XYZ file of C-alpha atoms in Angstrom:
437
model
C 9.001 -10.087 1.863
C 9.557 -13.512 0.021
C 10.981 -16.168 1.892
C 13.592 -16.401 -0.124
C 15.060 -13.459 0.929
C 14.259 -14.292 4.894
C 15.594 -17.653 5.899
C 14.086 -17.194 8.920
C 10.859 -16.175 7.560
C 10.562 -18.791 5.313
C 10.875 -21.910 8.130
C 7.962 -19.879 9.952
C 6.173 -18.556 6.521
C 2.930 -18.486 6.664
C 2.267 -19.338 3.412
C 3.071 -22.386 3.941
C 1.033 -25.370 5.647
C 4.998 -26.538 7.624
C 5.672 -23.153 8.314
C 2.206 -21.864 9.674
C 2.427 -25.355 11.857
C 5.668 -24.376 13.332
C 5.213 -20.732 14.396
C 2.058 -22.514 15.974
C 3.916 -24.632 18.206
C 6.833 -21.946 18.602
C 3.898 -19.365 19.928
C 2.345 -22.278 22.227
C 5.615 -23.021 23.674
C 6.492 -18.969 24.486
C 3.090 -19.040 26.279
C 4.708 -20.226 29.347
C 7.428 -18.645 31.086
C 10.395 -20.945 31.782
C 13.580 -20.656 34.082
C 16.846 -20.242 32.259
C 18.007 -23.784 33.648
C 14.762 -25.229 32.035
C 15.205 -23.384 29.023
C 18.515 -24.850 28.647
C 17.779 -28.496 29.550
C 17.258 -31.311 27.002
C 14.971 -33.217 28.754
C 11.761 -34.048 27.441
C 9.034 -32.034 28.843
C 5.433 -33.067 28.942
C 3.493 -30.069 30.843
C 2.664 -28.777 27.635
C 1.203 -32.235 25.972
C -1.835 -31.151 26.657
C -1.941 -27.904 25.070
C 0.130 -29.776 22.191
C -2.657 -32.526 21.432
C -4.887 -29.714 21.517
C -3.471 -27.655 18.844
C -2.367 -30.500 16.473
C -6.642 -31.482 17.473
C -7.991 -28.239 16.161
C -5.352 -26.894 13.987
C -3.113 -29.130 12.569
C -5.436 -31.461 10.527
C -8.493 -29.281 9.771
C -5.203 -27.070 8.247
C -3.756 -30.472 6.409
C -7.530 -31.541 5.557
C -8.345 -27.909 3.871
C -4.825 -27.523 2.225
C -5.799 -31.231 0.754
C -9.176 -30.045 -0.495
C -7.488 -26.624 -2.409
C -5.137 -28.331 -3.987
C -7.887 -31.044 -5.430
C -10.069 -28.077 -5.709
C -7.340 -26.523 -7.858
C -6.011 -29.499 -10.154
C -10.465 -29.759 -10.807
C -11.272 -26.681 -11.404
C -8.021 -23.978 -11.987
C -9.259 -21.825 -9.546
C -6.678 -20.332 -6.982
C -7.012 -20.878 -3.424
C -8.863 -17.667 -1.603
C -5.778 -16.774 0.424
C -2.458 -18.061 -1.980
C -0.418 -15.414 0.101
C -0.868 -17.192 3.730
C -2.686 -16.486 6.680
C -1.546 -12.863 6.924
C -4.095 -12.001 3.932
C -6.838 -13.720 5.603
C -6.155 -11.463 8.592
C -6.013 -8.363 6.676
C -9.210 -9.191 4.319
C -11.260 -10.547 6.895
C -10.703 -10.211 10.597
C -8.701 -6.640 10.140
C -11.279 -4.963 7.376
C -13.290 -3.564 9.980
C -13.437 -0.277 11.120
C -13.001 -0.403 14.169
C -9.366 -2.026 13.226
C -8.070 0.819 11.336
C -5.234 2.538 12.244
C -5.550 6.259 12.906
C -2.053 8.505 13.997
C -1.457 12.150 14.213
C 1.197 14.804 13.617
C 1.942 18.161 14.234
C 4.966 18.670 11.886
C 3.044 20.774 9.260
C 1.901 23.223 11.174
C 5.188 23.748 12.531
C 7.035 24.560 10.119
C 4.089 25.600 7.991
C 5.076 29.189 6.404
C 3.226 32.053 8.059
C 2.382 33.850 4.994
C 0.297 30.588 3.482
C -3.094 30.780 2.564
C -5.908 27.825 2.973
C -5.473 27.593 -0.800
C -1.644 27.587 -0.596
C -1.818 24.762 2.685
C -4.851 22.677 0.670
C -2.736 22.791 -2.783
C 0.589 21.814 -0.812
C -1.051 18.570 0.164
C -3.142 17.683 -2.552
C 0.405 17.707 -4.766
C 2.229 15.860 -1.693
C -0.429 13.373 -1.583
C -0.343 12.935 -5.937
C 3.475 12.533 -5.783
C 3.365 10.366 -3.442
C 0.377 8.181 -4.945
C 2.487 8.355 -8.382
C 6.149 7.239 -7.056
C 4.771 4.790 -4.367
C 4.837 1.869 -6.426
C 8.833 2.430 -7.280
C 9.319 3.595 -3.319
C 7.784 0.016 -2.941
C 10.451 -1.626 -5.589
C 13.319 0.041 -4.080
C 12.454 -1.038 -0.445
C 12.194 -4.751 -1.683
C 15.596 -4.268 -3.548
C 17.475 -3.168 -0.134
C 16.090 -5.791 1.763
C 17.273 -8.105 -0.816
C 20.662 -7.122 -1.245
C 20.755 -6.493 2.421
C 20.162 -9.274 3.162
C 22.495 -11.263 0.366
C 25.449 -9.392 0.807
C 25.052 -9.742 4.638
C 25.310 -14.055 3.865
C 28.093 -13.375 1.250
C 29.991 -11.330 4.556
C 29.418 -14.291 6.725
C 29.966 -16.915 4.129
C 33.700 -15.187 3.650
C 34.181 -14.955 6.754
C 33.539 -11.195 6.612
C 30.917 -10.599 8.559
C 32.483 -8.769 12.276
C 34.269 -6.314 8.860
C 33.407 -2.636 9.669
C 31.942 -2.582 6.440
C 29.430 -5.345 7.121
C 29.091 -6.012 11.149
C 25.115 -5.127 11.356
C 24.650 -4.334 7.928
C 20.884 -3.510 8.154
C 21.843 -1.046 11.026
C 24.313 0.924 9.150
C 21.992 1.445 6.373
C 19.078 2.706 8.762
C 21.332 5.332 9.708
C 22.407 5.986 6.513
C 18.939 5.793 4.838
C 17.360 9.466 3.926
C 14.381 11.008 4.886
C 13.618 13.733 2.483
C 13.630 14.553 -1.522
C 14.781 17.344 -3.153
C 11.543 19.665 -5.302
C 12.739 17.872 -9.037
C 12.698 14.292 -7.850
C 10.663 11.706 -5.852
C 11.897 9.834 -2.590
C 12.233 6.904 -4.585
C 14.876 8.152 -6.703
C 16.605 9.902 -3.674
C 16.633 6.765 -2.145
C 17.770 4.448 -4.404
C 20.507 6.595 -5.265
C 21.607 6.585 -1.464
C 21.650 2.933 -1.618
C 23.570 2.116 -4.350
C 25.961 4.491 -3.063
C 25.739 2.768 0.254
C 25.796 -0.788 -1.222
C 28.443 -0.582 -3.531
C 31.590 -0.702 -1.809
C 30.499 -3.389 0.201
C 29.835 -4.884 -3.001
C 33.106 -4.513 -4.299
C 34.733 -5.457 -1.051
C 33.710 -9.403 -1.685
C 35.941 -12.226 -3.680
C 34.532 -12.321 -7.601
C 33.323 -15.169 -6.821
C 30.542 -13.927 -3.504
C 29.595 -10.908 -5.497
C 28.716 -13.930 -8.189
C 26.718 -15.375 -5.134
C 24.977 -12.447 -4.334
C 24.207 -11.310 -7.959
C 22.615 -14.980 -8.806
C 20.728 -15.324 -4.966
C 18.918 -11.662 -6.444
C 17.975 -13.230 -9.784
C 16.399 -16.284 -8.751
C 14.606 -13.862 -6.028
C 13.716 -11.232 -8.248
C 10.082 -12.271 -9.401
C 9.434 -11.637 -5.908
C 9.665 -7.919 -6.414
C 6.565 -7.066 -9.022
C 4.430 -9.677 -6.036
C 5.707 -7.253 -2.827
C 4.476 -4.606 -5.136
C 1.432 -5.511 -5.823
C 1.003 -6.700 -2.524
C 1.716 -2.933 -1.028
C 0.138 -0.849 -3.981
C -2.131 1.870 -2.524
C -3.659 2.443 -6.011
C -6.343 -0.129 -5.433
C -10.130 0.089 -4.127
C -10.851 -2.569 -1.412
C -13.907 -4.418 -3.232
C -16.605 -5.697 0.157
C -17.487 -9.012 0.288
C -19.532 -11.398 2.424
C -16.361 -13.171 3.802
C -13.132 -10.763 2.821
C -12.362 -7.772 0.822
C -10.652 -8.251 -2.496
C -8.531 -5.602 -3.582
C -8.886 -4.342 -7.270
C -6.207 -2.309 -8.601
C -6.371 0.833 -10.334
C -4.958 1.669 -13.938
C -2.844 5.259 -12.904
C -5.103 6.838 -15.557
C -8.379 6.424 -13.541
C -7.345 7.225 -10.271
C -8.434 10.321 -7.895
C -7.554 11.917 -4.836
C -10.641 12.863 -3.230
C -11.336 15.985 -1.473
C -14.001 16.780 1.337
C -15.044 20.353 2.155
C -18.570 20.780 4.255
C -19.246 16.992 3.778
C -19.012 17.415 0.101
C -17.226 15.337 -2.278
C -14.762 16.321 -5.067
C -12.494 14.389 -7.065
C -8.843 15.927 -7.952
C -7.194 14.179 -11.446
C -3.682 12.610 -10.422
C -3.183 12.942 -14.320
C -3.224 15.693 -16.472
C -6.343 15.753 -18.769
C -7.084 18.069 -21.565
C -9.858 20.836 -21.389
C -12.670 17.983 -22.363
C -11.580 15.285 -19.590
C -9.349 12.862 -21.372
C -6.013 11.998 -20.146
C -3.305 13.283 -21.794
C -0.257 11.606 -23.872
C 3.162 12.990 -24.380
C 4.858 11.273 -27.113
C 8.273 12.349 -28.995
C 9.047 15.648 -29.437
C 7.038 17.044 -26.595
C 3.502 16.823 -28.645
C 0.301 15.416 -26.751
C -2.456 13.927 -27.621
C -5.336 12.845 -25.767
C -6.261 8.859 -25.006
C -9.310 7.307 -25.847
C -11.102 4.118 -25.250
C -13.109 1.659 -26.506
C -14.793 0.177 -23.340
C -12.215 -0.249 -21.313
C -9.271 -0.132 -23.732
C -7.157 2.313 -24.201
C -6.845 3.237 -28.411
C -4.281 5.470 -30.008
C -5.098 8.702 -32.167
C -5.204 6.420 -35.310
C -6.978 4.156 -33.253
C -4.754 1.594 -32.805
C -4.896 -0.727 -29.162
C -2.219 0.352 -26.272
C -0.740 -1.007 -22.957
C -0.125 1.081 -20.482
C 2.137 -0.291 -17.782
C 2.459 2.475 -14.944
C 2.755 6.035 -16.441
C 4.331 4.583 -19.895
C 2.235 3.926 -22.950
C 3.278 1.389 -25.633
C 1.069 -0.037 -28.820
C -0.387 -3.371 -27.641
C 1.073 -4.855 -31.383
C 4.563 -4.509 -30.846
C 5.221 -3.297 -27.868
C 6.545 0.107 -29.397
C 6.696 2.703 -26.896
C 4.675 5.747 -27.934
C 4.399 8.040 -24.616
C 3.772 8.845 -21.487
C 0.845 9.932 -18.990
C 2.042 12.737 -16.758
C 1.043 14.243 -13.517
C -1.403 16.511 -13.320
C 0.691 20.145 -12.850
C 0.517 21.917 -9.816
C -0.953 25.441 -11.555
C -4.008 22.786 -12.892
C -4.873 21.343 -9.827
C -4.508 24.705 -8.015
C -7.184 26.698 -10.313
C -9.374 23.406 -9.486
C -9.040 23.589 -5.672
C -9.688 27.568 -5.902
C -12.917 26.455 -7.455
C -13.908 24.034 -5.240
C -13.720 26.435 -2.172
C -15.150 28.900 -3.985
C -18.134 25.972 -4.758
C -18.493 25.209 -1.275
C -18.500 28.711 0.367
C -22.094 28.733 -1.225
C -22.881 25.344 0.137
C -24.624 24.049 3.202
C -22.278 22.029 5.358
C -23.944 18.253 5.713
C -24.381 17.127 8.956
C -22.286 13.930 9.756
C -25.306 12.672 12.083
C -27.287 10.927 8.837
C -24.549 11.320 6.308
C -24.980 7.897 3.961
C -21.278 7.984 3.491
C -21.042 7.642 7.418
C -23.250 5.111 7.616
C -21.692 3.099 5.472
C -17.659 3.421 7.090
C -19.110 2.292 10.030
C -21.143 -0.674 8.603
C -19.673 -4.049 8.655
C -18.154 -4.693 5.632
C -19.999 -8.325 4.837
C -23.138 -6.425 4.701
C -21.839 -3.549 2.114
C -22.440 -5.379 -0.808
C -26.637 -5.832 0.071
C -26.923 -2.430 1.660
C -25.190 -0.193 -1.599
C -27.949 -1.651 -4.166
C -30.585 -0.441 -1.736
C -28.989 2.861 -2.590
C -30.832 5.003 -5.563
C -28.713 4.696 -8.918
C -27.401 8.340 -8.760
C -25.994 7.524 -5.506
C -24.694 4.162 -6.152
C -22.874 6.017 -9.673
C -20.979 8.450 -7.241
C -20.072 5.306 -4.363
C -18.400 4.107 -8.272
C -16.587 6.986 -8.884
C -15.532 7.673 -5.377
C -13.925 4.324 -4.796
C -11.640 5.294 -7.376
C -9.914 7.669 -4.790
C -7.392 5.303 -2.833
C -6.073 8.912 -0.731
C -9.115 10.850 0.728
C -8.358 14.653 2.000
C -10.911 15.634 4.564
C -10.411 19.507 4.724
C -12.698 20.427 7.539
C -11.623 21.803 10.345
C -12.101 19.340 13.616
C -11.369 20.075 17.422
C -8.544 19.067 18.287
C -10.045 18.750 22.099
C -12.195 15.483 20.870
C -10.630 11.734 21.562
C -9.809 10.326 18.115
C -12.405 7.695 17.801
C -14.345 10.881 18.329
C -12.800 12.991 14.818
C -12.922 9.608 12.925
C -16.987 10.019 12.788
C -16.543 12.299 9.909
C -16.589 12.362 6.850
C -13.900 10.004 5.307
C -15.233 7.673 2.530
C -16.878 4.580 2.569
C -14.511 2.267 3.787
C -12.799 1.270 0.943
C -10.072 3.464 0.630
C -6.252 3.164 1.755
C -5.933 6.448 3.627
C -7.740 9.616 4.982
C -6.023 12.687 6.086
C -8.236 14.494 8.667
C -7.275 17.965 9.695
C -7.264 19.760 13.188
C -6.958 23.888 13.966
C -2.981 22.170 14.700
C -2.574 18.832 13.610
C -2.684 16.314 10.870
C -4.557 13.020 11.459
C -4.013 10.314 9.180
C -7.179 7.482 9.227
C -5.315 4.083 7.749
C -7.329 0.978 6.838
């Protein structure tokens, strides 16, 4: 969330050389327990000098000396400093990318409510389309959670500014829209759209409720934050690969065109198209009047039928001349991707199930990451082309079977990637297990 949106977030921001300092200090301070009358005293205390010269010894100047030496590195060269975003992304790139230091949860819910009549065809379909829908909106889920926090938390300062803010209408404002928020989506629309409807049906006479002149506050504190939005995205985008380095990961998004979910039955790998193709692999376009046509490229860019150059921003295509919109990309149908899955069970019923004990995709989850880079050219070509292709599945579906009796550190040595993939859904004879980097 960008500090200007968090007052409190951005005196303690960590992207920020004051504001990393301070929660420093704030963090050394909590380390020691205090009784409410010291707590509330103003005298100067000097039991934690120590600890303080310490700190300021090891942290504070090597952090002023290396902020010093990006910023002259930047003004030399142009090149941006390895972690622009604060500390947070050197945490998540480098001391979090491990495997150990995933997060793995599990839920019963499906198989609950699941439908007694389904098939495995019917139960691996319904989540296959789940997980595509959710791939394709996620992006906009992301935009609409950085709008409510915004306006959140700018009408909430508007309130208090006019004196407004014990009003039943904006006393806890954040609280009253977590109650308020919805949970589910309707067949015909995404979450995202459910949800933003809610809010600005939520938001809106709380809106209206303020002088002219505090909704004018609240409408020009959003604009300057604004550019902050298409960053949070970005920032939370699930349609990337992570990319292994020595030192961190870097995370390399991917165009909505040439993404996959990947499916895993007996150890095998398949990948499902999140868009619909035509019958000789090429994405389709849906232009005016309902009529398709299929996209090509040249390299790496995308070329109309006449052969003109296009854009694509998300799912809508426009000519790269004059930004003239000319179509759309559309998710792949649910009667397409079925047909496939039927044919991939049908594939690996003839198949010997690979044995997770020497499996080179196992190996390789459960390497450290600096040492993926070295090990993957040791790899023969054919197998280093299908590492390519897979890491171009940010959702994996693992659709074997696994006892549900095991611990799960235990199910997570299965199949499940290589590591570089936002999110693995395991399954049990009863449960759902969902494997989060």
């Amino acid at each position: 969330m960008s500090a200007e949106t968090e007052p409190l977030e951005s005196y303690f921001a960590s992207d920020t050389l004051a504001g990393l300092i301070r929660s420093g200090l704030t963090l050394l301070k909590a380390r020691r327990v205090r009784s409410r009358s010291e707590a509330g005293s103003r005298r100067l205390d000097f039991s934690d000098l120590g600890n303080q010269a310490l700190y300021v010894l090891l942290i504070v100047i090597p952090a002023i000396i290396l902020e010093g030496y990006h910023k002259v590195r930047g003004w030399l060269t142009g090149v941006p400093k390895g972690h622009p975003q604060g500390s947070w992304q050197w945490a998540l790139h480098f001391t979090l990318r491990e495997d150990p230091a995933h997060h793995t949860n599990e839920t019963v819910g499906y198989y609950r409510d699941r439908p007694a009549e389904a098939t495995d065809l019917d139960d691996l379909t319904a989540w296959v389309m789940t997980v595509i829908q959710f791939l394709w909106s996620y992006d906009d889920l992301m935009g609409v959670t950085w709008h409510e926090w915004a306006m959140l938390r700018f009408v909430t300062e508007a309130a208090q500014l006019g004196g407004l803010g014990n009003h039943n209408l904006f006393h806890r404002l954040q609280r009253q829209w977590e109650l308020a928020r919805p949970y589910n989506a309707p067949l015909n629309g995404t979450y995202a759209d459910v949800r933003r409807a809610a809010f600005n049906e939520f938001i809106t006479p709380r809106l209206e409720a303020l002088p002219a002149d505090l909704q004018e506050y609240v409408f020009s504190r959003y604009a300057r934050a604004r550019p902050g939005r298409e960053q949070y995205q970005a920032q939370m985008s699930l349609r990337a690969r992570l990319m292994p380095g020595r030192y961190r990961d870097t995370k390399e998004p991917l165009a909505l065109w040439e993404t996959y979910i990947g499916l895993i039955v007996k150890g095998h790998y398949y990948l499902i198209n999140v868009v619909a193709h035509d019958e000789n692999g090429d994405p389709l376009v849906y232009g005016q009047g309902g009529m398709s046509w299929p996209l090509r490229f040249e390299g790496r860019q995308p070329v109309g039928p006449s052969g003109e150059e296009l854009i694509i921003r998300q799912d809508q295509v426009y000519r790269a001349d004059d930004s003239t919109w000319v179509g759309y990309l559309d998710m792949a149908p649910a009667s397409c991707v079925k047909w496939q899955l039927r044919e991939v069970l049908r594939d690996a019923a003839h198949r010997e199930a690979l044995s997770p004990d020497r499996a080179v995709d196992i190996l390789l989850a459960e390497t450290p990451r600096r040492a993926q880079r070295r090990l993957r050219k040791l790899l023969p070509p054919k197998t280093q082309t299908a590492l390519e292709s897979l890491s171009r599945a940010p959702i994996l579906i693992n659709w074997d079977v696994l006892n549900r009796d095991r611990s799960l550190a235990e199910l997570r040595r299965a199949h499940r990637g290589i590591g570089d993939h936002a999110l693995v859904i395991m399954r049990t004879e009863s449960s759902i297990i969902f494997d989060q980097s």
